[in-house]
Amino acid sequence: MSETTPNVAGPPPLLELKGVSKNFGAVQALLKVDFQVRVGEVMALVGDNGAGKSTLIKGVAGIYTFNEGEIYFDSRRVAINGPRDSAALGIEVVYQDLALADNLDVVANMFLGRERIEKLWRLDEVSMEQACVETLDSLSVTTLRSVRRAVAGLSGGQRQAIAVAKAVMWNSRLVILDEPTAALGVAQTRQVLDLVKRLAERGLAVVLISHNLHDVFEVADCITVLRLGQKVAEFVARQTTQQEIVHAITAGQVQHVPGMEVAS
Amino acid sequence: MSTVKDSVSTPENALLAGQATPSLGEYMRTYLVRVRSGDIGSLPIILGLIVIAVIFQSLNENFLSARNFVNLIVQMAGITTIAIGVVYVLLLGEIDLSIGYVSAVSAVIMTLLLREPGGWPWYLAIGVALLAAAGIGLVQGLIVTNFQLPSFVVTLAGLLVWSGAVLILIGGGGTVIIQDKVVIGIANYFLPSVWGWGVAVVAVAWFALSQAMQVHSRRQRGVSTRPLSIVTFQIIGVAILIIGVVYVANQDRGVPFVGIILLIFLAWFTFLATRTKFARYVYGVGGNKEAARRAGIAVERIRVEVFMISSIMAGMGGIVLGSRLRSVDTAAGGGNLLLNSIAAAVIGGTSLFGGSGRVASAFLGALVIATVENGMGLLGLSAGVKFVITGLVLLVAVLVDAISRRGRAQSGIG
């Protein structure tokens, strides 16, 4: 299995990871992984359970800090030590569990951690509500009856839409979607995939994590395959096949054997 | 609908149309749907209070007298103050078992500082007492967050430590008398009737003004708001309530000064728990700690701050209780003060699991507990019977909450 390096002519990567590693005690979750994504490009991140996909995006999101490796954003070396750092760079993550607080309403969830304040320390509810409605409107989310309803009462599709809207509302430059279609029906999956394409067309860099290769081939420009915490291959989507990807996911050759630091 | 800017209420867009101001009929219909599906808010507790009042009045005609009403306000003041802090802690899904004895520590420190000769002025004594309470909250909060320990265990240790501290501080005497007039006045001063009416006017005007300004600002900027008729009803309702309280109190000794303090607490802590960034963070952490953390909220800092609020309110409550008794003794903070304070917040409708509750629930719950105790006191029932009845009231309140929650879950209101 040879590593295919995509020779896509285009801008330099918006986000580039060089040789990042992360271990939890004795468990090596990521080992010397390189990863990159460009503006206007959908980069799919695939791999079996436990391959390190979630660890990788949590490192980028500032939930974890990598043990080693370098992060470049806009060709500048950056340090991401917390969620605020990644948010400041314009990185937004939509997690698989959506990270919504059920007891808060839609507006409160979309602005959680970034509330607008008016005089006397008061929350500027009106302007937040307006911005929230505008964003949902621009994403054609019309099934919601009120943005003042608690999120607990919303359907899976609505919750996903809220989570995506939350991510794009912040003039973000890189949106990471973790299994956005996993819990959705056919029609809702369609909508979310359209949304993913629209994000890239808007000039955002998009990272899509998915188990569903059909979804991946539909929207992705490039595909990075992780296996056992290591990157085993990177493909250009239209130059490869599902079979090749499946082979890389299940039998891609790992380059480093933990504990035996011999480069192959 | 017609009062909202047209650009916002275009009927083609379902989401935006939902933002328009509903008519009175629509609003009431939505409310009834919510009530029927179990989202009943304070309704059961108000019905419960009416039932309790009818029962006690039929058993003892002094229950609804002006004199007893004024007594009731003074009796509920301590628990209410402490329960406000409990509401904040419960909103996070935490618990603070140390509040009973923290209240006593505060009261003892204040009393000792006031003691003649060479006593401190009242404001310094109260200030130091509250600082001590804040420090206790800080320490307990830091232990809970830094070592990721359950707040139950840390504050249980606090309960033991501070109960010991009370005994050590009071020493051999057993009782310390409070002689400072201002401190005694907190729970024993009653406003002259003119002042009572003055406070009523200010409170009603302030409430009306804040409501009107809120509705006005929302309308002007074209987002949905409550119908004007509902807002008017609410203002009239609050006005009748406040005027009624002042009128009845003036038939006896007048409005207790501590009642004004409670009103200020209610206004300030409701503001803090609804309109500020801090409020959003507290509810966010209580609802989904992980989501809050990922949103960049300093979760541990919020938790420490809430434990400090809890301790400070306990300290305030202790001072109110000390003022009422005009002394502090070795039994201060003990008995069922802790459990009554937590029960008050829960009876008022604050969830033990975090993320749901209101400051007003501390008031309603404390009112229920004080009413039951007061009524049974009038009937001359034994302490045993009192405990049994109070316990049953708590149980009924939690059951009503659980049943209404099931209704909410089924109807998807959440």
XYZ file of C-alpha atoms in Angstrom:
678
model
C 0.000 0.000 0.000
C 1.711 3.144 -1.135
C 0.806 6.528 0.211
C -0.782 8.727 -2.385
C -0.064 12.392 -1.947
C -2.720 14.521 -3.569
C -1.213 16.974 -5.999
C -4.109 19.365 -5.923
C -2.904 22.695 -7.170
C -4.320 25.381 -4.953
C -3.789 27.506 -1.925
C -1.524 26.353 0.889
C -3.296 24.430 3.651
C -5.383 26.469 6.065
C -4.682 23.978 8.811
C -1.665 21.732 8.834
C -0.632 19.280 11.531
C 2.904 17.927 11.442
C 3.753 14.795 13.353
C 1.228 15.179 16.158
C 1.024 12.503 18.855
C -1.262 12.018 21.827
C -1.194 9.349 24.448
C -3.416 8.669 27.438
C -1.151 6.926 29.879
C -0.052 3.749 28.149
C -2.551 4.111 25.324
C -1.088 5.692 22.214
C -4.134 7.351 20.607
C -2.221 9.240 17.908
C 1.314 8.722 16.637
C 3.144 11.184 14.382
C 0.133 12.097 12.301
C 0.346 14.632 9.455
C -2.914 16.216 8.393
C -3.952 19.153 6.276
C -7.031 20.851 4.919
C -7.365 23.712 2.412
C -9.813 26.549 2.057
C -12.876 25.635 0.007
C -12.097 21.946 0.391
C -13.937 19.163 2.171
C -11.404 16.829 3.769
C -12.906 13.581 4.945
C -11.294 11.849 7.910
C -12.070 8.146 7.972
C -10.959 5.161 9.965
C -12.239 2.316 12.093
C -13.430 2.773 15.684
C -10.481 3.718 17.846
C -8.383 4.839 14.893
C -7.885 8.246 16.512
C -10.283 10.419 14.530
C -11.966 11.945 17.551
C -8.670 12.435 19.374
C -7.305 14.286 16.349
C -10.197 16.734 16.146
C -10.286 17.207 19.902
C -6.648 18.213 19.720
C -7.436 20.739 17.015
C -10.426 21.976 19.035
C -8.313 22.477 22.147
C -10.100 19.844 24.247
C -6.845 17.888 24.433
C -3.347 19.170 23.852
C -1.082 17.067 21.679
C 1.962 15.578 23.408
C 4.168 16.399 20.446
C 3.950 17.794 16.946
C 3.341 21.170 15.351
C 0.184 22.967 14.339
C 0.197 25.507 11.499
C -2.772 27.717 10.758
C -2.557 30.057 7.764
C 1.087 28.929 7.484
C 1.777 30.318 10.954
C 2.863 28.090 13.791
C 0.191 28.242 16.502
C -0.374 26.758 19.938
C -3.823 25.484 20.832
C -4.140 25.081 24.576
C -7.887 25.395 25.033
C -11.218 25.787 23.258
C -10.809 29.550 23.276
C -7.554 29.342 21.322
C -9.086 27.317 18.537
C -12.191 29.499 18.503
C -9.991 32.564 18.192
C -8.382 31.024 15.099
C -11.817 30.469 13.585
C -12.019 26.719 14.159
C -15.469 25.385 15.006
C -16.336 21.800 15.829
C -19.736 20.148 15.614
C -19.455 17.140 17.876
C -21.197 13.859 17.405
C -23.057 14.388 20.684
C -23.739 17.948 19.471
C -22.663 19.467 22.811
C -25.962 21.235 23.353
C -27.335 22.010 26.807
C -30.829 20.504 26.793
C -32.199 22.875 29.389
C -31.262 25.999 27.441
C -33.213 27.353 24.509
C -31.945 27.575 20.932
C -30.627 31.122 21.240
C -28.792 30.400 24.476
C -27.167 27.320 22.975
C -26.023 29.087 19.835
C -24.390 31.844 21.862
C -23.138 29.697 24.749
C -19.786 31.053 25.879
C -20.037 34.049 23.514
C -23.021 35.938 24.820
C -23.578 39.493 23.739
C -23.817 41.961 26.584
C -25.563 45.305 26.735
C -25.236 47.927 29.441
C -25.507 46.946 33.115
C -24.098 43.435 32.435
C -27.363 42.390 30.901
C -27.505 39.802 28.150
C -28.497 41.399 24.866
C -31.233 38.845 24.245
C -32.845 40.754 21.404
C -29.763 41.025 19.212
C -28.790 37.414 19.948
C -32.274 36.245 19.020
C -32.181 38.207 15.787
C -28.737 36.893 14.802
C -29.875 33.368 15.628
C -32.994 33.645 13.478
C -30.973 35.146 10.620
C -28.417 32.336 10.683
C -31.035 29.590 10.816
C -32.875 31.312 8.022
C -29.754 31.457 5.845
C -29.372 27.704 6.330
C -33.023 27.163 5.390
C -33.928 25.697 8.761
C -37.660 26.253 8.755
C -39.027 23.455 10.879
C -38.392 25.238 14.141
C -41.423 26.831 15.723
C -39.586 29.099 18.116
C -35.968 29.850 18.914
C -37.041 30.248 22.538
C -37.808 26.543 22.972
C -35.578 24.371 25.085
C -33.362 22.182 22.927
C -34.590 19.096 24.805
C -37.839 19.230 22.868
C -36.284 19.276 19.389
C -35.908 16.412 16.916
C -32.536 14.906 15.963
C -32.453 16.746 12.665
C -33.313 20.038 14.298
C -30.610 19.558 16.899
C -28.045 18.806 14.188
C -29.117 21.922 12.323
C -28.739 24.012 15.480
C -25.266 22.586 16.072
C -24.152 23.324 12.497
C -25.708 26.785 12.583
C -23.865 27.420 15.841
C -20.589 26.538 14.153
C -21.042 28.694 11.061
C -22.413 31.721 12.890
C -18.983 32.780 14.107
C -17.369 33.753 10.811
C -15.453 30.581 11.246
C -12.817 29.524 8.735
C -12.573 25.830 9.510
C -15.586 23.732 10.435
C -15.100 20.189 11.714
C -18.144 17.917 11.564
C -18.015 14.703 13.607
C -20.408 12.113 12.145
C -23.040 14.718 11.275
C -25.330 12.238 9.527
C -25.033 9.317 11.926
C -28.422 9.685 13.583
C -30.399 11.117 10.699
C -32.977 9.810 8.256
C -32.589 9.926 4.490
C -34.097 13.352 3.865
C -32.257 14.959 6.765
C -28.957 13.373 5.690
C -29.519 14.894 2.259
C -29.980 18.334 3.833
C -26.883 18.048 5.989
C -24.719 16.902 3.053
C -25.983 19.816 0.972
C -25.102 22.034 3.890
C -21.575 20.587 4.012
C -21.072 21.361 0.310
C -22.428 24.856 0.798
C -19.952 25.485 3.610
C -17.015 24.648 1.298
C -18.496 26.788 -1.466
C -18.673 29.675 0.982
C -14.894 29.463 1.239
C -14.635 27.555 4.488
C -12.345 24.634 5.055
C -14.379 21.625 6.135
C -13.278 18.454 7.892
C -15.861 15.695 7.779
C -15.600 12.624 9.959
C -17.820 9.806 8.815
C -18.182 6.044 8.790
C -20.459 6.268 5.811
C -18.266 6.090 2.709
C -21.226 6.844 0.498
C -21.606 10.213 2.238
C -17.852 10.756 2.097
C -17.613 10.222 -1.661
C -20.577 12.468 -2.212
C -19.076 15.580 -0.626
C -15.361 15.102 0.033
C -12.530 16.446 -2.104
C -9.799 14.596 -0.239
C -9.804 11.658 2.150
C -7.362 10.988 4.975
C -7.342 7.479 6.411
C -6.308 6.801 10.005
C -5.579 3.371 11.379
C -4.455 2.492 14.905
C -3.647 6.127 15.620
C -1.540 6.632 12.528
C -2.145 8.117 9.129
C -1.956 5.333 6.564
C -3.034 7.139 3.414
C -4.370 10.286 1.854
C -6.423 10.202 -1.351
C -8.024 12.594 -3.801
C -11.644 11.528 -3.753
C -12.253 11.458 -7.491
C -9.050 9.453 -8.139
C -9.890 6.577 -5.844
C -12.601 4.022 -5.124
C -14.532 2.927 -2.068
C -12.714 -0.403 -2.261
C -9.346 1.263 -1.981
C -10.501 3.273 1.030
C -11.927 0.209 2.766
C -8.652 -1.583 2.224
C -6.723 1.317 3.749
C -9.073 1.476 6.738
C -8.799 -2.219 7.524
C -5.322 -3.160 6.349
C -3.382 0.047 5.679
C 0.243 -0.286 6.642
C 1.197 1.488 9.829
C 4.607 3.120 9.778
C 5.549 3.262 13.421
C 5.330 0.417 15.862
C 4.883 1.862 19.347
C 7.858 1.073 21.522
C 10.060 0.308 18.536
C 11.138 3.610 17.089
C 12.399 2.349 13.753
C 11.211 4.195 10.708
C 10.278 1.795 7.936
C -48.995 40.124 14.479
C -49.747 43.508 12.966
C -47.685 45.344 15.537
C -44.483 43.693 14.395
C -42.404 44.950 11.530
C -43.546 43.352 8.306
C -40.088 42.332 7.226
C -39.847 40.010 10.197
C -43.277 38.401 10.088
C -43.444 37.344 6.467
C -45.835 34.391 6.465
C -43.771 32.458 3.895
C -41.078 31.772 6.474
C -42.303 29.432 9.165
C -39.421 30.103 11.538
C -39.684 33.840 11.409
C -43.458 33.781 11.535
C -43.113 31.917 14.805
C -41.264 34.917 16.191
C -44.183 37.298 15.835
C -45.997 38.570 18.902
C -48.912 36.231 19.591
C -52.362 37.587 20.262
C -53.839 37.202 23.742
C -55.911 34.226 22.616
C -52.916 32.460 21.085
C -50.814 33.150 24.155
C -53.422 31.730 26.534
C -53.925 28.694 24.311
C -50.173 28.010 24.292
C -50.111 28.425 28.061
C -53.002 25.984 28.556
C -51.313 23.446 26.288
C -48.174 23.771 28.385
C -50.087 23.357 31.645
C -51.972 20.332 30.346
C -48.761 18.682 29.205
C -47.197 19.156 32.630
C -45.276 22.411 32.335
C -47.018 23.876 35.315
C -44.428 26.179 36.828
C -45.450 27.565 40.205
C -49.094 26.581 39.870
C -49.112 23.577 42.235
C -47.231 25.351 44.993
C -49.622 28.300 44.930
C -52.595 25.922 45.022
C -50.820 24.064 47.830
C -50.361 27.254 49.819
C -54.065 28.048 49.451
C -55.000 24.568 50.650
C -52.624 24.825 53.624
C -53.998 28.255 54.519
C -57.626 27.057 54.348
C -56.864 24.029 56.533
C -55.035 26.005 59.234
C -57.575 28.823 59.212
C -60.426 26.375 59.711
C -58.554 24.827 62.644
C -57.387 28.078 64.238
C -58.876 31.456 63.433
C -55.662 33.290 64.359
C -53.822 31.801 61.410
C -54.874 34.418 58.868
C -54.614 37.344 61.299
C -52.417 40.339 60.497
C -50.265 39.576 63.526
C -49.525 36.045 62.409
C -48.915 37.214 58.856
C -46.183 39.585 60.026
C -44.740 36.803 62.198
C -44.663 34.561 59.161
C -42.545 36.996 57.150
C -40.019 37.201 59.976
C -40.049 33.434 60.468
C -39.400 32.616 56.815
C -36.631 35.220 56.365
C -33.685 33.095 57.540
C -34.574 29.980 55.572
C -35.407 32.010 52.475
C -32.036 33.735 52.506
C -30.155 30.472 52.865
C -32.364 28.747 50.281
C -31.459 31.354 47.641
C -27.874 30.114 47.818
C -29.125 26.527 47.695
C -30.968 27.265 44.446
C -27.696 28.306 42.801
C -25.888 25.204 44.029
C -28.722 22.941 42.890
C -28.732 24.621 39.465
C -25.230 23.218 38.994
C -26.404 19.796 40.114
C -24.258 20.096 43.236
C -25.184 20.135 46.913
C -23.908 22.142 49.863
C -24.462 20.465 53.222
C -22.337 22.940 55.164
C -24.765 25.871 54.888
C -26.423 25.270 58.259
C -23.234 25.606 60.268
C -21.693 28.167 57.926
C -24.669 30.366 58.812
C -23.894 29.768 62.485
C -20.169 30.523 62.039
C -21.053 33.825 60.404
C -23.508 34.728 63.141
C -21.021 33.816 65.871
C -18.213 35.854 64.289
C -20.488 38.864 63.986
C -21.746 38.503 67.540
C -18.275 38.135 69.029
C -17.045 41.196 67.136
C -20.010 43.222 68.405
C -19.511 42.193 72.010
C -18.962 45.033 74.462
C -16.635 46.443 75.617
C -14.634 47.440 72.563
C -17.228 46.110 70.156
C -16.865 46.805 66.454
C -19.409 48.915 64.578
C -22.192 46.778 63.112
C -21.178 47.233 59.477
C -17.639 46.034 60.108
C -18.843 43.085 62.161
C -21.325 42.031 59.475
C -18.733 42.636 56.749
C -16.129 40.435 58.428
C -18.735 37.745 59.117
C -19.736 37.650 55.451
C -16.093 37.688 54.338
C -15.513 34.653 56.524
C -18.498 32.927 54.905
C -17.190 33.818 51.451
C -13.803 32.392 52.415
C -15.407 29.146 53.536
C -17.230 28.903 50.215
C -14.018 29.609 48.343
C -12.094 26.909 50.172
C -14.834 24.289 49.800
C -15.324 25.188 46.129
C -11.602 24.956 45.406
C -11.385 21.564 47.092
C -14.361 20.270 45.102
C -13.003 21.519 41.774
C -9.265 20.982 42.179
C -9.549 17.413 43.383
C -12.753 16.616 41.466
C -14.433 15.410 44.648
C -18.193 15.094 45.054
C -19.526 18.249 46.673
C -21.648 16.004 48.892
C -18.571 14.640 50.672
C -16.589 17.879 50.831
C -19.492 19.858 52.279
C -20.349 16.987 54.620
C -16.846 17.365 56.006
C -17.555 21.090 56.113
C -20.710 20.423 58.116
C -18.681 18.650 60.814
C -15.807 21.139 60.794
C -17.992 24.229 61.048
C -20.261 22.748 63.693
C -17.112 22.217 65.730
C -15.938 25.730 64.943
C -19.189 27.143 66.337
C -18.673 25.322 69.635
C -15.031 26.438 69.849
C -15.827 30.066 69.021
C -18.685 30.378 71.500
C -16.635 28.688 74.205
C -17.881 27.894 77.681
C -20.596 30.526 77.912
C -23.055 28.755 75.664
C -24.890 31.900 74.610
C -23.731 35.265 73.319
C -26.243 38.096 73.499
C -26.501 40.632 70.691
C -26.874 44.192 71.939
C -26.222 46.233 68.824
C -29.465 48.041 67.936
C -28.926 47.948 64.174
C -28.254 44.227 64.097
C -31.252 43.479 66.295
C -33.305 45.754 64.063
C -32.710 43.558 61.000
C -35.387 41.122 62.121
C -37.118 43.170 64.824
C -37.709 46.548 63.224
C -41.017 47.281 61.526
C -41.473 50.115 59.079
C -43.964 52.880 59.977
C -47.004 52.535 57.729
C -46.088 55.552 55.566
C -42.710 54.004 54.805
C -44.401 50.700 54.065
C -46.568 52.377 51.466
C -43.552 54.202 50.077
C -41.729 50.911 49.561
C -44.840 49.429 47.930
C -45.047 52.314 45.459
C -41.343 52.080 44.601
C -41.472 48.304 44.172
C -44.572 48.317 41.957
C -43.291 51.226 39.856
C -39.921 49.569 39.440
C -41.456 46.258 38.394
C -43.861 47.927 35.975
C -41.139 50.073 34.472
C -38.719 47.187 33.951
C -41.439 45.048 32.346
C -42.598 47.884 30.103
C -39.062 48.690 29.018
C -38.357 45.066 28.203
C -41.495 44.698 26.082
C -40.914 48.054 24.418
C -37.340 47.242 23.457
C -38.300 43.837 22.061
C -41.180 45.268 20.032
C -39.098 48.060 18.644
C -36.509 45.609 17.415
C -39.123 43.305 15.992
C -38.826 40.106 18.031
C -41.668 38.233 19.657
C -42.862 39.328 23.041
C -45.721 38.702 25.416
C -49.024 40.351 24.492
C -49.467 43.723 26.137
C -52.609 42.525 27.905
C -50.676 39.713 29.622
C -47.939 42.109 30.710
C -50.594 44.447 32.104
C -52.222 41.568 33.992
C -48.854 40.576 35.438
C -48.113 44.112 36.580
C -51.573 44.461 38.136
C -51.141 41.077 39.799
C -47.812 42.038 41.349
C -49.245 45.411 42.398
C -52.214 43.766 44.153
C -49.871 41.289 45.862
C -47.483 43.949 47.163
C -50.234 46.365 48.184
C -52.052 43.505 49.895
C -48.953 42.500 51.863
C -48.278 46.088 52.954
C -51.929 46.672 53.852
C -52.180 43.573 56.022
C -48.789 44.201 57.636
C -49.817 47.772 58.458
C -52.840 46.450 60.370
C -50.331 45.032 62.830
C -46.777 46.268 63.502
C -46.025 47.271 59.907
C -43.830 45.778 57.209
C -40.847 44.004 58.785
C -37.525 45.503 57.708
C -36.325 41.990 56.917
C -39.171 41.730 54.410
C -37.592 44.602 52.459
C -34.266 42.792 52.562
C -35.936 39.683 51.158
C -37.509 41.737 48.377
C -34.107 43.164 47.440
C -32.572 39.666 47.517
C -35.387 38.388 45.296
C -34.891 41.171 42.756
C -31.091 41.018 42.697
C -30.660 37.255 42.634
C -33.408 36.822 40.048
C -31.589 39.365 37.897
C -28.291 37.538 38.446
C -29.922 34.204 37.566
C -31.783 35.306 34.465
C -30.334 38.330 32.735
C -26.555 38.017 33.057
C -23.778 36.065 31.403
C -23.150 34.402 34.747
C -26.736 33.098 34.696
C -26.269 31.553 31.261
C -23.080 29.886 32.427
C -24.646 28.494 35.600
C -27.575 26.985 33.697
C -25.253 25.825 30.921
C -22.905 24.048 33.336
C -25.902 22.551 35.163
C -27.487 21.362 31.928
C -24.422 19.960 30.174
C -21.062 20.467 31.800
C -19.178 19.086 28.810
C -20.977 21.389 26.363
C -20.177 24.339 28.603
C -16.518 23.335 28.777
C -16.271 23.012 25.012
C -17.925 26.400 24.628
C -14.930 27.818 26.445
C -16.726 28.520 29.715
C -14.474 28.407 32.773
C -16.574 25.660 34.325
C -14.527 25.221 37.497
C -14.499 28.939 38.169
C -18.285 29.107 37.870
C -18.560 26.206 40.319
C -16.296 27.898 42.863
C -18.257 31.139 42.518
C -21.522 29.330 43.115
C -20.173 27.689 46.272
C -19.180 31.169 47.414
C -22.682 32.500 46.736
C -24.067 29.584 48.706
C -21.827 30.279 51.706
C -22.403 34.040 51.612
C -26.175 33.576 51.535
C -25.863 31.102 54.390
C -23.895 33.748 56.291
C -26.581 36.352 55.608
C -29.242 33.895 56.738
C -27.293 33.214 59.924
C -27.151 36.924 60.697
C -30.906 37.259 60.117
C -31.589 34.274 62.384
C -29.243 35.636 65.070
C -30.915 39.016 64.883
C -34.326 37.421 65.318
C -33.256 35.532 68.458
C -31.142 38.509 69.674
C -28.430 36.024 70.539
C -26.347 33.166 69.199
C -25.906 29.942 71.138
C -24.224 26.582 70.664
C -27.347 25.186 68.993
C -27.154 27.740 66.184
C -27.129 26.276 62.694
C -28.170 22.865 63.939
C -31.543 21.208 64.095
C -33.271 21.015 60.758
C -32.071 24.378 59.429
C -29.961 22.739 56.710
C -32.645 20.321 55.594
C -35.376 22.945 55.693
C -33.289 25.241 53.497
C -32.647 22.542 50.901
C -36.280 21.408 51.131
C -37.425 24.986 50.535
C -35.549 25.187 47.233
C -36.809 21.768 46.154
C -40.421 22.351 47.207
C -40.249 25.579 45.235
C -39.502 23.556 42.120
C -35.713 23.608 41.753
C -34.414 20.326 40.388
C -31.821 18.350 42.349
C -30.248 17.265 39.065
C -29.168 20.689 37.895
C -30.103 23.043 35.141
C -33.640 23.853 36.174
C -35.004 26.136 38.854
C -35.645 29.741 39.759
C -34.674 32.032 42.623
C -38.358 32.615 43.315
C -38.645 28.928 44.205
C -36.600 29.635 47.342
C -39.297 32.105 48.391
C -42.271 29.909 47.598
C -40.696 26.856 49.200
C -39.618 28.732 52.307
C -43.117 30.204 52.525
C -44.612 26.710 52.465
C -42.252 25.424 55.157
C -42.689 28.488 57.359
C -46.467 28.325 56.909
C -46.633 24.675 57.905
C -44.418 25.229 60.950
C -46.237 28.383 61.948
C -49.683 26.793 61.546
C -48.773 23.718 63.516
C -47.219 25.920 66.160
C -50.546 27.715 66.518
C -52.303 24.376 66.841
C -49.831 23.393 69.549
C -48.757 20.212 67.797
C -45.673 18.368 68.981
C -42.312 18.605 67.219
C -42.704 15.013 66.046
C -45.949 15.751 64.217
C -44.377 18.877 62.682
C -41.488 16.899 61.218
C -43.805 14.253 59.817
C -46.044 16.845 58.130
C -43.105 18.873 56.752
C -41.616 15.681 55.356
C -44.882 14.735 53.678
C -45.156 18.211 52.126
C -41.654 17.790 50.686
C -42.569 14.358 49.343
C -45.735 15.664 47.689
C -43.797 18.537 46.108
C -41.201 16.187 44.629
C -43.910 13.814 43.403
C -45.770 16.629 41.665
C -42.514 17.697 40.053
C -41.711 14.156 38.894
C -45.189 13.627 37.446
C -45.145 16.959 35.631
C -41.678 16.202 34.315
C -42.954 12.921 32.867
C -45.741 14.863 31.154
C -43.210 17.298 29.750
C -40.972 14.534 28.441
C -43.905 12.853 26.707
C -45.071 16.037 25.046
C -41.519 17.028 24.125
C -41.592 20.429 25.765
C -38.609 19.685 27.928
